[in-house]
Every structure is written in C-alpha cells, then in structure tokens.
Amino acid sequence: MIRAGRLALLLSGLLLAAGAGAARDAKGSAEAQVALGRRLFHDGDLSINGTLSCATCHDPRHSFADGVRAHPGAHGEAGLRNVPSLVNVGSLSPLTWGNAGLTTLELQAMVPITGEDPVEMGMKGQEAELARRLSANHCYRKLFRASFPATRGRIDFASVAAALAAFQRTIVSHDTAWDRAAAGGPPLAGAAARGEALFRGKAGCAGCHAGREFTDLAFHRLPGEPETPENGDFGLARVTGRSEDRGRFRTPSLRNVALTAPYLHDGSADTIAAVLARHGAALSPAEAGDIEAFLGDLNDTQVTHNAAYARPGRSCEVS
Ligand code: HEC
Ligand code: HEC
C-alpha cells in the first residue's frame, strides 16, 4: 500500500543527492533547458528498449494525452491509470491522480522513467546507461552543457528531470473562448452560457473544478466510485494506506477535456455523460448538454498544433 509514497520520498532523496543544484542551476540558460527538455520528451532512449518516449503517452496532438484507457509500459505491462493531459501542468501541484507527495515536475518525471508500480519506461538503476546513450549525441552534449554549466553538463537523472520540467512548464494554454470572455472579450452565449451558470450554480461543479485551471487540487471520492475497483486501484489510499483515502482521486483540470476522452482515473468513461453519471449528478439531458457545451469552450486547439511542442528536427538548437 505505501509503495508509491515511499517511492516519492526515495526519489526526492535521489534528486537532492544526485542533483546538487542541477535542478536550479541559476547560470544555465533557460532556453537551452527548454530545448533540451523538448528533445528528451520526444526521445525513445528514455525507455529501456527504446519503445516509449514521454510523447508516446503524452502526445501533443492529443492535448498531451493519448486517447486510450490506460497505456501499457515498455515491456507491455498493463497501465494502471488513464494518461492525463499536460496542459498548464506547471500550475498544478500535487501531480498525478493520487499522490499528494509528488509536488514538483522534477520529482514526477522520475516516476515514469524509473517507477515499477507499474513499470512504464523501465529505467530503474539505468542512470549510467541513460547517460551513455544521450552523451553519444553531439547535440545532447551541447544542450546539457548550456543548460547545466555548474555541473559541466553532467547527464544524470536529476539533470534529465530538470530539463523535462523546464519544457513542461512551457505547455501553457490560456486562450480559449472562456479565457477570452473572462478577459473582457465576447461573453459565452447560448448553451455554453447556460452550462457555465449550471456549472457554477445548481450543479455545484465549481466547488471542486475551481479557479482558472478548474481544479481545487484536492482528493475526492465520487459517489459512483466502485467499492472494489476492477484494477485494484484505491487511489490516494495506495500511497497513504489510510482506509478513508480509498477511492479518492485528485480533481482533474477540465482544460481541453473535450479532446481527451476516455475519462476518469481508470479511463472507464467514454463520454462526458458517463462522467456525469459517475459523479451522481442529477441533471436533465438538456442540462447535461448545456454543461457539455460549456466544457467545449475550454478547448484550445492552438496548444495541440503548436510547433514548439512537436518532435524537434535534426538540426541542433545550439551550435
Ligand atoms: C506509458 C505511458 C506514459 C509514459 C511513457 C509517460 N507517462 Fe506521464 N503519465 C502517465 C499516466 C498513466 C499518468 C497518471 C499517473 C498516476 O496518476 O498515477 C501520468 C502522469 C504524468 C504527469 C502528471 C500530470 C498531472 O496532471 O498531474 C506528468 C507531469 C507526466 N506524466 C509527465 C511525464 C513525463 C515527463 C514523461 C517522460 C519522462 C512521462 N510522463 C511518460 C503515462 C505515461
Ligand atoms: C466533489 C468534487 C467534485 C465535484 C463537485 C465535481 N467533480 Fe468532476 N471530478 C472530480 C474528481 C475527483 C474527478 C476524478 C475522478 C476519477 O478519476 O475517478 C472528476 C472528474 C471529472 C471529469 C473527467 C475529467 C478527465 O480528464 O478525466 C469531468 C469532465 C468532470 N469531472 C466534470 C464535472 C462536472 C461537469 C461537474 C458538475 C456536474 C463536476 N465534475 C463536479 C471531482 C468533482
């Protein structure tokens, strides 16, 4: 039960020990870190057998999710949870569906790379192998040096995690119909306007899906969450071991939600209507339709088509 929690502690120890400042290298070029992070994000060499990059599961064109219930790991192990979008992830903490200890993107990055519960990229104990692979590439050597001059561009888990975090902090979307209305632009109209009124009023959605990112970053148990989940995933209780945390999951952001089906931590809901049923929300079909129209106004397709997030080409960002 407490495996994942211990993992987070272990990882923070690892990053503090090995990092020795890599994560906050003041002299490093922020631009180089972002360029490096983008390369790493799209690189299959971060997985043991080259089959998985971060982008395999977090596909930019899919709003940094993948459209399947749960993505298998590098060796084909079944995935446990649905892949969340990474839009505005730099504003979210804690991270993931059910771990209050994963407070930074640097810490979180080590979970897919070295985690064993489940195995995703399968690189536990492979720090030297990762350094060997990456240092074989000229461009990586230059980018690590420009990013982390204090350690002369040392390639280790800490510098990889720091660069991935720098890139992920650039995945920002605040240009939706809703954002424009909030900034004094044309107000939402028709079904979307009725949907927002329901969302903030009678339907009570905004109590949890609060603020600009539509999440209170807290853990809740939905009324429709099964007592004994099929995949054995007890949410926050996996980490804390406390029975009162069974079935509690972090409220997800709703940005780009119309682009990221299937939904919920287990990917078990194919439609917004199925999500609302799991919430136990008593809404007429017309009201549910209005809420769905409102959620559609949280879409930003700029972010899914932004060339700055795509797989980088061959030519190196630094000379
Ligand atoms: C095999 C698929 C897979 C791969 C590969 C993968 N992820 Fe994830 N990612 C997930 C899943 C599933 C979750 C949710 C995990 C959970 O809640 O326990 C997640 C969660 C996250 C989160 C938390 C988002 C939030 O809203 O809290 C971040 C950040 C993230 N991943 C970044 C990365 C990075 C960086 C990489 C590459 C080093 C990566 N992921 C590789 C599947 C994957
Ligand atoms: C008590 C807090 C709470 C309230 C109130 C609430 N939600 Fe949620 N919502 C959550 C949690 C927690 C999850 C994730 C549950 C899970 O994965 O099992 C979630 C998941 C979702 C999802 C799926 C997002 C995804 O990416 O998988 C949508 C859509 C959603 N809620 C919309 C709504 C709407 C619309 C309302 C109002 C009718 C609402 N929620 C009310 C807490 C809440």
Coordinates of C-alpha atoms and ligand atoms in Angstrom, one line a residue:
M1 CA 0.0 0.0 0.0
I2 CA 2.7 2.5 0.9
R3 CA 4.9 1.7 -2.0
A4 CA 4.2 4.7 -4.1
G5 CA 4.6 7.1 -1.1
R6 CA 8.0 5.6 -0.3
L7 CA 8.9 5.9 -3.9
A8 CA 8.2 9.7 -3.8
L9 CA 10.4 10.0 -0.7
L10 CA 13.1 7.9 -2.3
L11 CA 13.0 9.9 -5.4
S12 CA 13.3 13.2 -3.6
G13 CA 16.3 11.9 -1.7
L14 CA 17.8 10.8 -5.0
L15 CA 17.2 14.1 -6.7
L16 CA 18.7 16.1 -3.7
A17 CA 21.7 13.8 -3.5
A18 CA 22.4 13.5 -7.2
G19 CA 21.0 16.8 -8.2
A20 CA 23.4 19.0 -6.2
G21 CA 22.0 22.1 -7.9
A22 CA 21.2 20.7 -11.3
A23 CA 17.5 21.4 -10.8
R24 CA 18.2 25.0 -10.0
D25 CA 21.3 25.9 -12.0
A26 CA 21.0 29.7 -12.0
K27 CA 23.7 30.2 -14.6
G28 CA 22.1 27.7 -17.0
S29 CA 20.3 29.0 -20.0
A30 CA 16.6 28.7 -19.5
E31 CA 16.2 28.5 -23.3
A32 CA 18.6 25.6 -23.6
Q33 CA 16.8 23.7 -20.8
V34 CA 13.5 24.0 -22.6
A35 CA 15.0 22.9 -25.9
L36 CA 16.8 20.0 -24.1
G37 CA 13.6 19.1 -22.3
R38 CA 11.7 19.0 -25.6
R39 CA 14.2 16.7 -27.2
L40 CA 14.1 14.4 -24.2
F41 CA 10.3 14.4 -24.0
H42 CA 10.2 13.0 -27.6
D43 CA 13.1 10.6 -27.2
G44 CA 12.5 6.8 -27.0
D45 CA 16.0 6.4 -25.5
L46 CA 14.5 7.4 -22.2
S47 CA 12.9 3.9 -22.1
I48 CA 14.8 0.7 -21.6
N49 CA 14.0 -0.8 -25.0
G50 CA 13.5 2.4 -27.0
T51 CA 9.8 1.8 -27.4
L52 CA 8.4 4.6 -25.3
S53 CA 9.0 8.4 -25.1
C54 CA 7.1 10.7 -22.8
A55 CA 5.3 11.8 -26.0
T56 CA 4.1 8.3 -26.8
C57 CA 1.6 8.6 -23.9
H58 CA 1.5 12.4 -23.7
D59 CA 1.0 13.2 -27.4
P60 CA 1.0 17.0 -28.1
R61 CA -1.5 16.5 -30.9
H62 CA -3.8 14.7 -28.4
S63 CA -3.6 17.6 -25.9
F64 CA -0.7 15.6 -24.3
A65 CA -2.9 12.6 -23.6
D66 CA -3.3 9.5 -25.8
G67 CA -7.0 8.5 -26.3
V68 CA -6.7 5.1 -24.7
R69 CA -7.9 3.9 -21.3
A70 CA -4.5 3.0 -19.9
H71 CA -1.3 2.9 -21.9
P72 CA 0.9 -0.2 -21.5
G73 CA 4.5 0.2 -20.3
A74 CA 7.7 -0.6 -22.2
H75 CA 7.6 -4.3 -21.6
G76 CA 3.9 -4.4 -22.4
E77 CA 2.7 -4.4 -18.7
A78 CA -0.8 -3.2 -18.4
G79 CA -1.0 0.5 -17.5
L80 CA -2.9 1.3 -14.3
R81 CA -4.3 4.7 -15.0
N82 CA -5.6 7.0 -17.8
V83 CA -2.9 9.4 -19.1
P84 CA -3.7 13.0 -18.1
S85 CA -3.3 16.0 -20.4
L86 CA -0.2 18.1 -19.5
V87 CA -1.8 21.4 -20.5
N88 CA -0.9 24.1 -17.8
V89 CA 0.7 21.3 -15.8
G90 CA 3.2 23.9 -14.4
S91 CA 0.3 25.3 -12.4
L92 CA -0.7 22.0 -10.8
S93 CA 0.6 20.6 -7.6
P94 CA 0.4 17.9 -6.4
L95 CA 0.7 15.9 -9.6
T96 CA -0.9 12.7 -10.8
W97 CA -4.3 11.2 -9.9
G98 CA -3.5 10.1 -6.4
N99 CA -0.2 11.1 -4.7
A100 CA 0.0 14.2 -2.5
G101 CA 3.8 13.8 -2.2
L102 CA 4.5 14.4 -5.9
T103 CA 4.7 18.2 -5.6
T104 CA 7.1 19.2 -8.4
L105 CA 7.5 18.3 -12.1
E106 CA 11.1 17.3 -11.3
L107 CA 10.0 14.7 -8.8
Q108 CA 7.2 13.5 -11.0
A109 CA 9.4 12.9 -14.1
M110 CA 11.3 10.1 -12.3
V111 CA 8.1 8.1 -11.8
P112 CA 7.6 7.1 -15.5
I113 CA 11.4 6.8 -16.0
T114 CA 12.2 4.6 -13.0
G115 CA 8.9 3.6 -11.5
E116 CA 8.0 0.0 -11.0
D117 CA 4.4 0.2 -9.9
P118 CA 3.6 -0.1 -12.8
V119 CA 6.8 -0.2 -14.9
E120 CA 6.5 2.5 -17.6
M121 CA 9.8 3.3 -19.2
G122 CA 11.7 0.7 -17.2
M123 CA 14.9 2.6 -16.5
K124 CA 15.3 1.9 -12.7
G125 CA 19.0 1.5 -12.0
Q126 CA 19.9 2.6 -15.6
E127 CA 21.2 6.1 -14.9
A128 CA 24.7 5.2 -16.3
E129 CA 23.1 3.6 -19.4
L130 CA 20.9 6.7 -20.0
A131 CA 24.0 9.0 -19.7
R132 CA 25.8 6.7 -22.1
R133 CA 23.0 6.8 -24.7
L134 CA 22.5 10.5 -24.5
S135 CA 26.2 11.5 -24.5
A136 CA 26.7 9.6 -27.7
N137 CA 24.8 12.5 -29.4
H138 CA 26.6 15.8 -30.1
C139 CA 23.5 17.9 -29.7
Y140 CA 22.7 16.5 -26.3
R141 CA 26.2 17.1 -25.1
K142 CA 26.0 20.7 -26.1
L143 CA 22.5 21.2 -24.7
F144 CA 23.3 19.7 -21.3
R145 CA 26.4 21.9 -21.1
A146 CA 24.4 25.1 -22.0
S147 CA 21.7 24.0 -19.6
F148 CA 23.7 23.0 -16.5
P149 CA 27.1 24.8 -16.6
A150 CA 27.6 24.3 -12.8
T151 CA 27.9 20.5 -13.3
R152 CA 29.6 21.0 -16.7
G153 CA 26.6 19.4 -18.3
R154 CA 26.5 16.3 -16.3
I155 CA 24.0 13.8 -17.7
D156 CA 22.1 12.1 -14.9
F157 CA 18.5 11.6 -13.7
A158 CA 18.5 14.9 -11.9
S159 CA 19.5 17.0 -15.0
V160 CA 17.2 15.0 -17.3
A161 CA 14.3 15.6 -14.8
A162 CA 15.1 19.3 -14.6
A163 CA 15.1 19.8 -18.3
L164 CA 11.9 17.8 -18.8
A165 CA 10.3 20.0 -16.1
A166 CA 11.5 23.2 -17.9
F167 CA 9.9 22.0 -21.1
Q168 CA 6.6 21.0 -19.5
R169 CA 6.3 24.5 -17.8
T170 CA 6.1 25.9 -21.4
I171 CA 2.9 23.9 -22.1
V172 CA 0.6 26.7 -21.5
S173 CA -3.0 27.3 -22.7
H174 CA -4.9 30.3 -21.7
D175 CA -6.5 31.2 -25.0
T176 CA -10.0 29.6 -25.0
A177 CA -13.4 31.1 -25.6
W178 CA -13.8 31.0 -21.8
D179 CA -10.4 32.8 -21.2
R180 CA -11.3 35.5 -23.8
A181 CA -14.7 36.1 -22.2
A182 CA -13.0 36.2 -18.7
A183 CA -10.6 38.8 -20.1
G184 CA -13.5 41.1 -21.2
G185 CA -13.9 39.6 -24.7
P186 CA -17.2 38.3 -26.2
P187 CA -19.1 36.6 -23.5
L188 CA -20.1 32.9 -23.8
A189 CA -23.5 32.6 -25.4
G190 CA -26.4 30.2 -25.7
A191 CA -25.9 26.6 -24.4
A192 CA -22.4 27.3 -23.2
A193 CA -23.5 30.3 -21.1
R194 CA -26.4 28.3 -19.6
G195 CA -23.9 25.5 -19.0
E196 CA -21.5 27.8 -17.1
A197 CA -24.3 29.1 -14.9
L198 CA -25.2 25.5 -14.1
F199 CA -21.5 24.6 -13.5
R200 CA -21.1 27.4 -11.0
G201 CA -24.6 27.2 -9.6
K202 CA -27.1 24.3 -9.2
A203 CA -24.8 21.6 -10.5
G204 CA -22.0 22.5 -8.0
C205 CA -19.2 21.6 -10.3
A206 CA -17.1 24.7 -9.5
G207 CA -16.8 23.6 -5.8
C208 CA -14.1 21.1 -6.9
H209 CA -13.3 22.2 -10.5
A210 CA -12.4 25.6 -9.1
G211 CA -10.4 28.5 -10.4
R212 CA -8.6 29.2 -13.6
E213 CA -7.4 25.6 -14.0
F214 CA -10.8 24.1 -13.0
T215 CA -9.3 22.1 -10.1
D216 CA -9.1 22.5 -6.4
L217 CA -6.0 20.2 -6.5
A218 CA -7.7 18.2 -3.7
F219 CA -8.6 14.5 -3.5
H220 CA -12.3 13.4 -3.6
R221 CA -14.2 10.2 -3.8
L222 CA -17.0 10.3 -6.4
P223 CA -20.3 8.7 -5.5
G224 CA -20.1 6.3 -8.4
E225 CA -16.6 5.0 -7.5
P226 CA -16.8 1.3 -7.0
E227 CA -16.1 -0.2 -3.5
T228 CA -13.8 -2.8 -5.1
P229 CA -12.3 -1.4 -8.3
E230 CA -11.6 -4.0 -11.0
N231 CA -8.0 -2.9 -11.4
G232 CA -7.4 -2.8 -7.6
D233 CA -6.6 1.0 -7.7
F234 CA -7.7 2.5 -4.4
G235 CA -6.4 6.0 -5.4
L236 CA -4.8 8.1 -2.6
A237 CA -5.0 5.1 -0.2
R238 CA -2.4 3.3 -2.3
V239 CA 0.1 5.9 -1.0
T240 CA -1.2 6.7 2.4
G241 CA -2.5 3.3 3.4
R242 CA -5.5 5.0 5.1
S243 CA -8.9 3.5 4.6
E244 CA -10.5 6.9 4.5
D245 CA -8.4 7.7 1.3
R246 CA -9.9 4.7 -0.6
G247 CA -11.3 5.8 -3.9
R248 CA -10.1 9.4 -3.5
F249 CA -8.5 10.9 -6.6
R250 CA -7.2 14.4 -7.4
T251 CA -9.8 16.6 -9.2
P252 CA -8.5 16.8 -12.8
S253 CA -8.3 20.1 -14.7
L254 CA -11.0 20.4 -17.3
R255 CA -9.0 22.3 -19.9
N256 CA -9.2 20.7 -23.3
V257 CA -11.4 18.0 -21.7
A258 CA -13.4 17.5 -24.9
L259 CA -10.2 16.4 -26.6
T260 CA -9.0 13.9 -24.1
A261 CA -11.6 11.0 -23.9
P262 CA -11.7 8.5 -22.3
Y263 CA -12.1 9.9 -18.9
L264 CA -11.5 9.4 -15.2
H265 CA -8.5 7.8 -13.5
D266 CA -9.2 4.4 -14.9
G267 CA -10.3 5.7 -18.4
S268 CA -13.6 3.9 -17.8
A269 CA -15.9 6.7 -19.0
D270 CA -16.0 7.2 -22.8
T271 CA -18.2 10.2 -22.8
I272 CA -18.9 13.3 -20.6
A273 CA -22.4 11.8 -20.0
A274 CA -20.7 8.7 -18.5
V275 CA -18.5 11.0 -16.3
L276 CA -21.6 12.9 -15.0
A277 CA -23.3 9.6 -14.1
R278 CA -20.2 8.6 -12.1
H279 CA -20.4 12.0 -10.3
G280 CA -24.0 11.1 -9.3
A281 CA -25.0 14.5 -10.8
A282 CA -28.8 14.8 -11.1
L283 CA -29.1 16.7 -14.4
S284 CA -31.7 16.6 -17.1
P285 CA -30.4 15.7 -20.6
A286 CA -30.8 19.3 -21.6
E287 CA -28.8 20.5 -18.6
A288 CA -26.1 17.9 -19.3
G289 CA -25.9 19.1 -22.9
D290 CA -25.5 22.7 -21.7
I291 CA -22.7 21.7 -19.4
E292 CA -21.0 19.8 -22.2
A293 CA -21.3 22.9 -24.5
F294 CA -19.6 24.9 -21.7
L295 CA -16.8 22.4 -21.4
G296 CA -16.3 22.7 -25.2
D297 CA -15.5 26.4 -24.6
L298 CA -12.4 25.3 -22.6
N299 CA -10.8 23.9 -25.7
D300 CA -7.6 25.4 -27.1
T301 CA -6.6 23.7 -30.4
Q302 CA -3.6 26.2 -30.7
V303 CA -1.9 24.2 -28.0
T304 CA -2.3 20.9 -29.8
H305 CA -1.0 22.4 -33.0
N306 CA 1.8 24.5 -31.6
A307 CA 5.1 23.7 -33.5
A308 CA 7.0 24.5 -30.3
Y309 CA 5.8 21.2 -28.7
A310 CA 6.3 18.9 -31.7
R311 CA 9.1 16.4 -32.1
P312 CA 12.2 18.6 -32.9
G313 CA 14.1 18.1 -36.2
R314 CA 17.7 17.0 -36.6
S315 CA 19.4 20.4 -36.5
C316 CA 20.6 21.3 -33.1
E317 CA 19.3 24.3 -31.2
V318 CA 22.8 25.3 -30.0
S319 CA 26.0 25.4 -32.1
Ligands
HEC1 C1 3.3 4.5 -20.5 C2 2.7 5.8 -20.6 C3 3.4 7.0 -20.0 C4 4.7 7.5 -20.3 C5 5.7 6.9 -21.2 C6 4.8 8.7 -19.6 N1 3.7 9.0 -18.8 FE1 3.3 10.7 -17.7 N2 1.6 9.8 -17.1 C7 1.1 8.6 -17.5 C8 0.0 8.3 -16.6 C9 -0.8 7.0 -16.6 C10 -0.1 9.3 -15.6 C11 -1.0 9.3 -14.4 C12 -0.3 8.5 -13.3 C13 -0.9 8.4 -12.0 O1 -1.9 9.2 -11.7 O2 -0.5 7.6 -11.2 C14 0.9 10.3 -16.0 C15 1.1 11.5 -15.3 C16 2.0 12.4 -15.6 C17 2.1 13.8 -15.1 C18 1.1 14.4 -14.0 C19 0.1 15.2 -14.7 C20 -0.9 15.8 -13.8 O3 -1.9 16.4 -14.2 O4 -0.7 15.7 -12.6 C21 3.2 14.4 -15.6 C22 3.7 15.8 -15.4 C23 3.8 13.4 -16.6 N3 3.0 12.3 -16.5 C24 4.9 13.6 -17.3 C25 5.6 12.6 -18.0 C26 6.9 12.7 -18.5 C27 7.8 14.0 -18.4 C28 7.2 11.6 -19.1 C29 8.6 11.1 -19.7 C30 9.7 11.1 -18.9 C31 6.1 10.7 -19.0 N4 5.1 11.4 -18.3 C32 6.0 9.5 -19.6 C33 1.5 7.9 -18.5 C34 2.8 8.0 -19.1
HEC2 C1 -16.6 16.6 -5.0 C2 -15.8 17.2 -6.0 C3 -16.3 17.2 -7.5 C4 -17.4 17.9 -8.0 C5 -18.5 18.6 -7.2 C6 -17.4 17.6 -9.4 N1 -16.3 16.9 -9.8 FE1 -15.8 16.4 -11.6 N2 -14.3 15.3 -10.9 C7 -13.9 15.2 -9.6 C8 -12.9 14.2 -9.4 C9 -12.2 13.8 -8.1 C10 -12.7 13.6 -10.7 C11 -11.8 12.4 -11.0 C12 -12.5 11.2 -10.5 C13 -11.9 9.9 -11.0 O1 -11.0 9.9 -11.8 O2 -12.4 8.8 -10.6 C14 -13.5 14.3 -11.6 C15 -13.6 14.1 -13.0 C16 -14.3 14.9 -13.9 C17 -14.2 14.8 -15.3 C18 -13.3 13.9 -16.1 C19 -12.0 14.6 -16.5 C20 -10.9 13.7 -17.0 O3 -10.0 14.3 -17.6 O4 -11.0 12.5 -16.8 C21 -15.1 15.7 -15.8 C22 -15.4 16.0 -17.3 C23 -15.8 16.3 -14.7 N3 -15.2 15.8 -13.5 C24 -16.8 17.3 -14.8 C25 -17.5 17.7 -13.7 C26 -18.8 18.4 -13.8 C27 -19.4 18.9 -15.1 C28 -19.3 18.6 -12.6 C29 -20.6 19.2 -12.1 C30 -21.7 18.5 -12.6 C31 -18.3 18.0 -11.6 N4 -17.3 17.4 -12.4 C32 -18.4 18.0 -10.3 C33 -14.4 16.0 -8.6 C34 -15.6 16.7 -8.6

